[in-house]
Short mmCIF file of C-alpha atoms and ligand atoms in Angstrom, two decimals:
data_model
loop_
_atom_site.label_atom_id
_atom_site.label_comp_id
_atom_site.label_asym_id
_atom_site.label_seq_id
_atom_site.Cartn_x
_atom_site.Cartn_y
_atom_site.Cartn_z
CA MET A 228 94.09 120.66 112.04
CA GLN A 229 93.97 116.81 112.12
CA LYS A 230 97.07 114.61 112.91
CA LEU A 231 97.78 110.94 112.58
CA GLU A 232 99.24 108.84 115.52
CA VAL A 233 101.23 105.88 114.23
CA PHE A 234 102.53 103.29 116.67
CA GLY A 235 105.29 101.04 115.29
CA ALA A 236 107.00 98.71 114.81
CA LYS A 237 104.14 96.77 113.00
CA LYS A 238 104.36 93.98 110.27
CA LEU A 239 101.45 94.42 107.68
CA LYS A 240 99.70 91.14 107.03
CA GLY A 241 96.41 90.29 105.36
CA GLN A 242 94.51 91.63 102.32
CA VAL A 243 93.91 95.19 101.02
CA LYS A 244 91.62 96.33 98.34
CA ILE A 245 92.92 99.12 95.99
CA SER A 246 90.50 101.93 95.24
CA GLY A 247 90.02 103.68 91.78
CA SER A 248 92.62 105.92 90.46
CA LYS A 249 92.63 109.54 91.37
CA ASN A 250 94.80 110.40 88.42
CA ALA A 251 92.55 108.58 86.00
CA SER A 252 89.29 110.01 87.61
CA LEU A 253 90.28 113.58 87.32
CA PRO A 254 90.75 113.89 83.53
CA ILE A 255 87.85 111.75 82.93
CA LEU A 256 85.57 113.94 85.18
CA ALA A 257 87.02 116.89 83.21
CA ALA A 258 86.16 115.16 80.01
CA THR A 259 82.39 114.74 81.02
CA LEU A 260 82.10 118.45 80.08
CA LEU A 261 82.25 117.43 76.43
CA SER A 262 78.89 115.82 76.86
CA ASN A 263 75.48 117.54 77.30
CA LYS A 264 74.08 114.15 78.31
CA LYS A 265 74.11 112.00 81.46
CA VAL A 266 77.49 110.21 82.28
CA TYR A 267 77.69 107.43 84.87
CA LEU A 268 81.00 106.98 86.60
CA LYS A 269 82.03 104.01 88.86
CA ASN A 270 85.03 103.31 91.21
CA LEU A 271 85.98 106.87 91.70
CA PRO A 272 88.02 107.18 94.94
CA LYS A 273 86.49 109.13 97.85
CA VAL A 274 89.49 111.51 98.20
CA LYS A 275 89.55 115.30 98.61
CA ASP A 276 90.95 115.98 95.01
CA ILE A 277 87.97 114.27 93.55
CA GLU A 278 85.59 116.27 95.76
CA THR A 279 87.35 119.41 94.52
CA MET A 280 86.97 118.49 90.89
CA ILE A 281 83.24 117.80 91.52
CA ASN A 282 82.83 121.16 93.15
CA LEU A 283 84.74 122.56 90.06
CA LEU A 284 82.28 120.90 87.67
CA GLN A 285 79.27 122.10 89.73
CA SER A 286 80.54 125.75 89.69
CA LEU A 287 80.54 125.34 85.91
CA GLY A 288 76.86 124.20 85.94
CA SER A 289 77.16 120.47 85.99
CA LYS A 290 74.43 118.56 87.90
CA ILE A 291 75.90 116.07 89.83
CA LYS A 292 74.61 113.11 92.17
CA PHE A 293 75.55 109.85 93.72
CA ASN A 294 73.33 106.83 93.79
CA LYS A 295 74.57 103.57 95.04
CA LYS A 296 78.05 103.16 93.44
CA ASN A 297 77.49 105.49 90.49
CA LEU A 298 78.28 109.06 90.20
CA ILE A 299 75.86 110.61 87.78
CA ILE A 300 76.96 113.71 85.93
CA ASN A 301 74.34 115.55 83.97
CA ASN A 302 75.72 118.46 81.79
CA PHE A 303 72.32 119.13 79.96
CA LYS A 304 72.37 122.63 81.48
CA GLN A 305 76.24 123.10 81.88
CA ASN A 306 76.60 126.58 80.61
CA LYS A 307 79.55 128.26 82.42
CA ASN A 308 83.18 128.55 81.20
CA TYR A 309 84.90 130.21 84.08
CA ALA A 310 86.98 128.11 86.43
CA SER A 311 87.96 130.15 89.58
CA TYR A 312 91.29 130.41 91.31
CA LYS A 313 89.46 129.50 94.63
CA LEU A 314 88.92 125.87 93.35
CA VAL A 315 91.95 125.54 90.90
CA LYS A 316 94.46 126.63 93.53
CA THR A 317 93.98 123.59 95.72
CA MET A 318 94.06 121.08 92.89
CA ARG A 319 96.40 121.73 89.89
CA ALA A 320 94.41 119.27 87.82
CA GLY A 321 91.75 121.98 87.54
CA ILE A 322 93.56 123.23 84.44
CA LEU A 323 92.05 119.98 82.71
CA VAL A 324 88.78 121.71 82.42
CA LEU A 325 90.40 124.22 79.77
CA GLY A 326 90.48 121.74 76.86
CA PRO A 327 86.83 120.64 77.20
CA LEU A 328 85.44 124.12 77.80
CA LEU A 329 87.28 125.41 74.67
CA ALA A 330 85.91 122.47 72.64
CA LYS A 331 82.40 123.02 73.90
CA PHE A 332 82.12 126.85 73.97
CA GLY A 333 85.07 128.11 71.90
CA ASN A 334 86.23 130.31 74.78
CA ALA A 335 87.08 129.90 78.46
CA LYS A 336 88.51 131.73 81.47
CA VAL A 337 90.47 129.28 83.72
CA SER A 338 92.73 130.19 86.68
CA LEU A 339 96.38 129.14 86.32
CA PRO A 340 96.94 126.27 88.68
CA GLY A 341 99.99 128.02 90.52
CA GLY A 342 102.72 125.99 91.99
CA CYS A 343 102.91 123.48 95.00
CA ALA A 344 105.46 121.95 97.29
CA ILE A 345 106.88 119.66 94.45
CA GLY A 346 107.47 122.28 91.75
CA SER A 347 106.29 125.38 89.89
CA ARG A 348 103.86 123.29 87.90
CA PRO A 349 103.69 125.34 84.58
CA VAL A 350 101.17 124.76 81.84
CA ASP A 351 103.17 126.29 78.92
CA ILE A 352 103.12 122.86 77.21
CA HIS A 353 99.30 122.76 77.41
CA LEU A 354 98.90 126.33 76.07
CA LYS A 355 101.43 126.05 73.24
CA ALA A 356 99.72 122.88 72.06
CA LEU A 357 96.25 124.29 72.30
CA SER A 358 97.46 127.29 70.07
CA LYS A 359 98.04 124.76 67.44
CA LEU A 360 94.33 123.84 67.46
CA GLY A 361 93.46 127.46 66.85
CA VAL A 362 93.28 128.72 70.21
CA SER A 363 94.56 132.31 71.11
CA TYR A 364 95.20 133.12 74.82
CA LYS A 365 96.34 135.76 77.24
CA ILE A 366 97.33 135.52 80.79
CA ILE A 367 95.64 138.26 82.72
CA GLN A 368 95.89 138.56 86.56
CA GLY A 369 96.46 134.72 86.91
CA TYR A 370 93.96 133.51 84.48
CA VAL A 371 94.08 132.07 81.06
CA HIS A 372 91.71 133.85 78.71
CA ALA A 373 91.49 131.59 75.82
CA SER A 374 89.28 131.66 72.68
CA ALA A 375 89.01 129.76 69.34
CA PRO A 376 86.71 132.00 67.22
CA LYS A 377 86.65 129.59 64.36
CA GLY A 378 86.24 126.56 66.72
CA LEU A 379 89.02 124.16 67.29
CA ILE A 380 90.55 122.86 63.99
CA GLY A 381 92.51 119.55 64.02
CA SER A 382 96.31 119.63 63.56
CA LYS A 383 99.51 117.74 63.93
CA ILE A 384 101.06 118.54 67.22
CA ARG A 385 104.39 117.21 68.85
CA PHE A 386 104.81 117.92 72.51
CA SER A 387 108.17 119.38 73.28
CA LYS A 388 108.29 117.39 76.43
CA ILE A 389 106.33 114.52 77.81
CA SER A 390 103.52 115.92 79.95
CA VAL A 391 100.56 113.84 81.47
CA GLY A 392 98.33 116.74 81.95
CA ALA A 393 99.08 118.43 78.47
CA THR A 394 98.37 115.07 76.67
CA GLU A 395 95.24 114.83 78.55
CA ASN A 396 93.98 118.29 77.95
CA LEU A 397 94.72 117.96 74.27
CA ILE A 398 93.16 114.65 73.77
CA ILE A 399 90.05 115.98 75.38
CA ALA A 400 90.02 119.22 73.38
CA ALA A 401 90.83 117.68 70.04
CA SER A 402 87.97 115.05 70.51
CA LEU A 403 85.46 117.73 69.46
CA ALA A 404 87.85 119.66 67.00
CA LYS A 405 87.04 119.91 63.20
CA GLY A 406 89.05 117.31 61.35
CA ILE A 407 91.90 115.11 62.39
CA THR A 408 94.44 115.68 65.13
CA VAL A 409 97.66 113.79 65.45
CA LEU A 410 99.49 114.13 68.78
CA SER A 411 103.25 112.93 69.03
CA ASN A 412 105.61 112.40 72.08
CA CYS A 413 102.48 111.77 74.18
CA ALA A 414 102.70 110.66 77.76
CA ILE A 415 101.27 107.01 77.88
CA GLU A 416 100.58 106.57 81.64
CA PRO A 417 97.89 104.01 82.10
CA GLU A 418 95.48 106.75 83.29
CA ILE A 419 95.69 108.26 79.81
CA LYS A 420 94.79 104.94 78.13
CA ASP A 421 91.88 104.97 80.67
CA LEU A 422 90.89 108.51 79.43
CA THR A 423 90.91 107.42 75.77
CA ASN A 424 88.93 104.40 76.65
CA PHE A 425 86.21 106.56 78.28
CA LEU A 426 86.25 109.04 75.57
CA ASN A 427 85.69 106.30 72.92
CA LYS A 428 82.94 104.80 75.08
CA ILE A 429 81.02 108.15 75.01
CA GLY A 430 81.45 108.32 71.20
CA CYS A 431 84.78 109.89 70.43
CA ASN A 432 87.10 108.51 67.78
CA ILE A 433 90.59 107.97 69.19
CA LYS A 434 93.30 105.68 68.02
CA TRP A 435 96.78 104.86 69.38
CA ILE A 436 98.81 104.71 66.20
CA ALA A 437 102.33 104.19 67.72
CA LYS A 438 103.78 104.01 71.20
CA ARG A 439 103.65 107.79 71.92
CA LYS A 440 101.36 108.86 69.01
CA ILE A 441 97.57 109.19 68.92
CA LYS A 442 95.14 110.03 66.02
CA ILE A 443 91.86 111.82 66.93
CA PHE A 444 88.97 112.03 64.48
CA GLY A 445 86.99 114.88 65.75
CA VAL A 446 83.29 114.30 66.38
CA SER A 447 80.45 116.81 66.60
CA GLU A 448 78.73 115.52 69.70
CA VAL A 449 79.13 112.67 72.36
CA ASN A 450 76.52 110.30 73.90
CA GLU A 451 75.51 109.05 77.25
CA ALA A 452 77.47 106.29 78.69
CA ASN A 453 78.66 104.56 81.82
CA TYR A 454 82.29 103.83 82.76
CA THR A 455 84.35 102.33 85.54
CA VAL A 456 87.58 104.04 86.40
CA MET A 457 90.78 101.88 86.56
CA PHE A 458 92.61 101.00 89.80
CA ASP A 459 95.05 103.42 91.49
CA ARG A 460 98.49 101.98 90.71
CA ILE A 461 100.19 104.49 93.00
CA GLU A 462 98.11 103.41 95.94
CA ALA A 463 98.83 99.74 94.85
CA GLY A 464 102.69 100.57 94.60
CA THR A 465 102.44 102.19 98.14
CA TYR A 466 101.07 99.10 99.81
CA LEU A 467 103.62 96.88 98.05
CA ILE A 468 106.39 99.06 99.34
CA ALA A 469 104.75 99.01 102.91
CA ALA A 470 104.81 95.17 102.87
CA ALA A 471 108.44 95.00 101.90
CA LEU A 472 109.34 97.65 104.47
CA THR A 473 107.58 95.92 107.29
CA VAL A 474 108.70 92.44 106.10
CA GLY A 475 104.90 91.58 105.99
CA ASN A 476 102.84 89.26 103.91
CA LEU A 477 100.34 91.10 101.90
CA LYS A 478 97.70 90.36 99.21
CA ILE A 479 96.98 93.41 97.10
CA GLN A 480 93.58 93.11 95.47
CA ASN A 481 91.47 94.85 92.65
CA VAL A 482 94.58 95.38 90.53
CA ILE A 483 95.98 94.58 86.99
CA PRO A 484 99.55 93.30 87.87
CA LYS A 485 101.07 93.96 84.34
CA ILE A 486 100.25 97.59 84.59
CA ILE A 487 102.72 97.91 87.54
CA GLN A 488 105.29 95.41 86.16
CA ASN A 489 108.18 97.63 86.61
CA GLU A 490 107.25 98.27 90.23
CA ILE A 491 106.96 94.49 90.83
CA ASN A 492 110.26 93.82 89.15
CA THR A 493 111.94 96.58 91.18
CA LEU A 494 110.78 95.03 94.49
CA LYS A 495 111.92 91.63 93.31
CA LYS A 496 115.33 92.95 92.60
CA ILE A 497 115.26 94.52 96.22
CA GLY A 498 114.62 91.04 97.55
CA THR A 499 110.97 90.49 98.21
CA LYS A 500 108.96 87.37 96.93
CA ILE A 501 105.98 88.50 94.74
CA SER A 502 103.58 86.14 92.99
CA VAL A 503 100.62 87.50 90.83
CA LYS A 504 96.99 86.33 89.92
CA LYS A 505 94.71 87.87 87.58
CA ASN A 506 93.60 90.59 89.79
CA GLU A 507 95.94 90.21 92.94
CA ILE A 508 99.52 90.54 93.82
CA HIS A 509 100.83 88.61 96.77
CA ILE A 510 104.00 90.05 98.32
CA ILE A 511 106.14 88.53 101.08
CA GLY A 512 108.86 90.77 102.62
CA ASN A 513 112.40 89.80 103.16
CA LYS A 514 114.58 90.92 106.03
CA LYS A 515 117.54 91.42 103.75
CA ILE A 516 116.69 94.51 101.39
CA LYS A 517 119.21 94.95 98.61
CA ASN A 518 120.26 98.40 97.46
CA LEU A 519 119.32 99.71 94.14
CA ASN A 520 119.73 102.92 92.16
CA ILE A 521 116.30 104.37 91.09
CA LYS A 522 115.65 107.03 88.33
CA THR A 523 112.12 108.33 88.10
CA ALA A 524 110.85 108.62 84.57
CA PRO A 525 107.53 108.90 82.46
CA TYR A 526 105.58 105.64 82.34
CA PRO A 527 106.70 102.82 81.80
CA GLY A 528 109.75 104.08 83.80
CA PHE A 529 109.75 104.16 87.67
CA PRO A 530 107.05 106.59 88.81
CA THR A 531 107.86 109.75 90.43
CA ASP A 532 104.60 109.36 92.67
CA LEU A 533 106.35 106.31 94.35
CA GLN A 534 110.00 108.06 94.76
CA ALA A 535 109.30 109.08 98.35
CA GLN A 536 107.92 105.64 99.29
CA ILE A 537 110.83 103.60 97.70
CA MET A 538 113.31 105.90 99.39
CA VAL A 539 112.03 104.81 102.88
CA LEU A 540 112.54 101.29 101.82
CA LEU A 541 116.01 101.91 100.55
CA CYS A 542 116.99 103.35 103.89
CA LYS A 543 116.77 99.74 105.17
CA ALA A 544 118.91 98.29 102.33
CA ASN A 545 122.20 96.53 102.94
CA LYS A 546 124.18 99.36 101.22
CA ASN A 547 123.81 102.91 99.90
CA SER A 548 121.46 103.78 96.99
CA ILE A 549 120.99 106.74 94.75
CA ILE A 550 117.55 108.18 93.72
CA LYS A 551 117.41 110.44 90.80
CA GLU A 552 114.23 112.47 90.49
CA ASP A 553 113.95 113.42 86.92
CA ILE A 554 110.33 114.60 86.63
CA PHE A 555 109.74 117.41 89.32
CA GLU A 556 112.23 120.09 90.36
CA ASN A 557 111.59 120.01 94.20
CA ARG A 558 110.33 116.43 95.07
CA PHE A 559 112.63 115.86 98.08
CA MET A 560 110.44 117.56 100.67
CA HIS A 561 110.15 114.27 102.64
CA VAL A 562 113.94 114.00 103.03
CA ALA A 563 114.39 116.48 106.05
CA GLU A 564 111.54 114.71 107.87
CA LEU A 565 113.05 111.36 107.10
CA ASN A 566 116.42 112.53 108.44
CA ARG A 567 114.85 113.69 111.62
CA MET A 568 113.73 110.15 112.12
CA GLY A 569 117.26 108.86 111.86
CA ALA A 570 117.63 108.48 108.10
CA LYS A 571 120.98 109.61 106.46
CA ILE A 572 119.93 110.93 103.10
CA SER A 573 122.01 113.80 101.45
CA ILE A 574 120.67 115.72 98.40
CA ASN A 575 122.82 116.98 95.49
CA SER A 576 120.59 118.80 92.91
CA ASN A 577 117.97 116.12 91.79
CA LYS A 578 119.95 113.29 93.27
CA ALA A 579 119.41 111.90 96.73
CA LEU A 580 122.06 109.68 98.26
CA VAL A 581 120.32 107.35 100.57
CA GLU A 582 122.66 105.49 103.20
CA GLY A 583 121.44 101.99 103.88
CA ASN A 584 121.46 100.10 107.19
CA THR A 585 119.54 102.81 108.94
CA SER A 586 116.60 102.63 111.47
CA PHE A 587 113.79 105.01 111.95
CA GLU A 588 113.03 106.57 115.37
CA ALA A 589 109.56 107.71 116.12
CA ALA A 590 109.16 111.46 116.07
CA GLU A 591 106.63 114.31 115.62
CA LEU A 592 106.52 115.06 111.69
CA MET A 593 105.21 117.60 109.21
CA ALA A 594 103.51 116.35 105.98
CA THR A 595 104.34 118.62 102.85
CA ASP A 596 102.73 116.94 100.00
CA LEU A 597 100.69 113.95 99.07
CA ARG A 598 103.17 111.39 98.47
CA ALA A 599 105.62 112.66 101.10
CA SER A 600 103.08 112.34 103.66
CA VAL A 601 102.45 108.65 103.04
CA SER A 602 106.29 107.96 103.12
CA LEU A 603 106.30 109.45 106.66
CA ILE A 604 103.61 107.00 107.69
CA LEU A 605 105.82 104.02 106.17
CA ALA A 606 108.79 105.21 108.09
CA ALA A 607 106.61 105.39 111.20
CA LEU A 608 105.32 101.91 110.72
CA THR A 609 108.81 100.60 111.27
CA ALA A 610 109.75 102.89 114.16
CA LYS A 611 109.40 101.63 117.73
CA GLY A 612 106.95 104.02 119.63
CA LYS A 613 104.56 106.76 118.76
CA SER A 614 104.98 109.06 115.71
CA VAL A 615 102.73 111.97 115.12
CA ILE A 616 102.16 113.38 111.48
CA ASN A 617 100.87 116.83 111.05
CA ARG A 618 99.02 118.49 108.13
CA ILE A 619 97.51 115.31 106.98
CA TYR A 620 95.13 117.08 104.61
CA HIS A 621 97.83 116.47 102.02
CA LEU A 622 97.33 112.78 102.60
CA ASP A 623 93.44 112.94 102.23
CA ARG A 624 93.82 114.41 98.80
CA GLY A 625 94.88 110.99 97.33
CA TYR A 626 94.55 108.05 99.69
CA GLU A 627 91.04 106.66 100.43
CA ASN A 628 90.39 105.46 104.00
CA ILE A 629 94.07 105.05 104.48
CA GLU A 630 93.89 104.39 108.34
CA LYS A 631 91.09 101.89 108.03
CA LYS A 632 92.86 100.05 105.27
CA LEU A 633 96.19 100.06 107.34
CA LYS A 634 94.42 99.02 110.58
CA LYS A 635 92.81 96.16 108.89
CA ILE A 636 96.36 94.76 107.94
CA GLY A 637 97.83 95.24 111.22
CA ALA A 638 98.92 98.86 111.67
CA LYS A 639 98.27 100.69 114.87
CA ILE A 640 97.26 104.05 113.76
CA ARG A 641 94.50 106.73 114.58
CA ARG A 642 93.46 110.17 113.47
CA VAL A 643 93.27 112.86 116.21
CA ASN A 644 91.93 116.41 116.04
C1 EPZ B 232 100.57 114.31 86.71
O1 EPZ B 232 100.84 115.67 87.01
C2 EPZ B 232 100.07 113.70 87.99
N1 EPZ B 232 98.84 114.38 88.45
C3 EPZ B 232 101.16 113.69 89.07
O2 EPZ B 232 100.68 113.01 90.11
C4 EPZ B 232 102.38 112.90 88.45
O3 EPZ B 232 103.44 113.11 89.37
C5 EPZ B 232 102.76 113.60 87.13
O4 EPZ B 232 101.61 113.70 86.22
C6 EPZ B 232 103.95 112.96 86.53
O5 EPZ B 232 103.61 111.53 86.36
C7 EPZ B 232 97.66 113.97 87.86
O6 EPZ B 232 97.57 113.17 87.08
C8 EPZ B 232 96.49 114.71 88.45
P1 EPZ B 232 103.44 116.46 83.97
P2 EPZ B 232 101.17 116.67 85.83
O7 EPZ B 232 102.56 117.47 83.11
O8 EPZ B 232 100.32 116.33 84.63
C9 EPZ B 232 106.57 119.87 83.64
C10 EPZ B 232 100.29 112.86 92.48
O9 EPZ B 232 100.93 112.66 93.47
N2 EPZ B 232 105.62 120.63 82.76
O10 EPZ B 232 103.66 115.15 83.34
O11 EPZ B 232 101.09 117.91 86.41
C11 EPZ B 232 106.14 119.76 84.97
O12 EPZ B 232 106.55 120.88 85.70
C12 EPZ B 232 100.47 113.80 91.31
O13 EPZ B 232 99.18 112.15 92.35
C13 EPZ B 232 106.03 121.76 82.03
O14 EPZ B 232 107.09 122.14 82.24
O15 EPZ B 232 102.51 116.28 85.40
C14 EPZ B 232 106.94 118.40 85.43
O16 EPZ B 232 108.27 118.90 85.85
C15 EPZ B 232 101.68 114.62 91.72
N3 EPZ B 232 105.08 122.40 81.46
C16 EPZ B 232 106.97 117.76 84.28
O17 EPZ B 232 106.69 118.56 83.12
C17 EPZ B 232 103.77 121.98 81.20
O18 EPZ B 232 103.07 122.66 80.67
C18 EPZ B 232 105.87 116.53 84.21
O19 EPZ B 232 104.68 117.11 84.47
C19 EPZ B 232 103.47 120.80 81.89
C20 EPZ B 232 104.32 120.19 82.69
#
């Protein structure tokens, strides 16, 4: 099992290039199943979850190869509609193949994703909405057996709760449905806009008609196309927080600043100096960090995927802060590890009280989930001495070349077996 050794305390200085978005790439990869022609994708991040999704598509019969910067997906002979637990259990976004498989074949057998460290990850909203498109389904031994004998029929659907995955699954499924589908109370994360841009590029007909409302005119087939996936806004937010934490001076490149305006405003409130250019954010840390109460919320609110990272920063604030996790039921797994490093964080249901003016001591640590693991690296960067982080396979699911990128901006970090 690989570990990371991090030697603090270090200031981060220089430039870092942000990779493509994992959470935009996954639904777009699933959506390529709608096509039986070639699709060329650029800027996919080299992370484990993307590899898993590619393996899942290949298990469904997609022919996939890399050349230069393009991932080429050829679904001409893609003919399977069974997504196994073996692949879906390690990456919950595997459920996103359900919509396209139903749209293409009219029936599918897809493993339920199962839970993970941050929550039970149910898919009831996906399934309820799909049934409004004419899908009937049964759950048998952990699999969704779904079918739409008359094909998918367009309909008006309002999501009972904002869900990124359910919105993505339904947009993809409705793209080939007969007639018009209107989806209301949609999630509007930038990754979903990237998905609708991709779908329109391959010939679908999708229009955003209000803030959380989308109208989809079903088409009978889609074309060949090439598409470049957007930047990873959570990776960008992670490096911004890392610069603030280490009182560094960092230029974050290959980004569209306005997409993470909320995070930029939050970090300005906390006391950092930030200036932006077209595709770059320049952040200069400040020794004095002001406390701030944070509540995670669907976009454009503060992202739950940056909650663990901002918590580390608020441990260094001048006063106490409260962080409310309103999206997932168990996303404080990083707190116990941070407290072992000297933080003083107490949890009361979905609220964490973060004491300010604390400093981190180096320690041996255990990663529990993707974003918790990166928060441990952030804390270790500010702690004098050597910290060791175990189970870094969590990290490799969503951060491309993280040691290389951190080393290039001044961190002392190495991977050991
Ligand atoms: C996506 O997960 C992201 N994953 C998550 O990022 C992100 O944290 C989350 O959206 C929220 O922004 C990908 O895009 C691959 P949801 P998703 O459906 O789609 C409940 C990361 O670190 N819910 O918006 O699973 C659910 O349990 C990952 O990159 C239901 O109850 O999130 C959660 O409490 C972690 N029933 C809330 O809604 C459902 O059918 C939001 O979930 C679906 C969801």
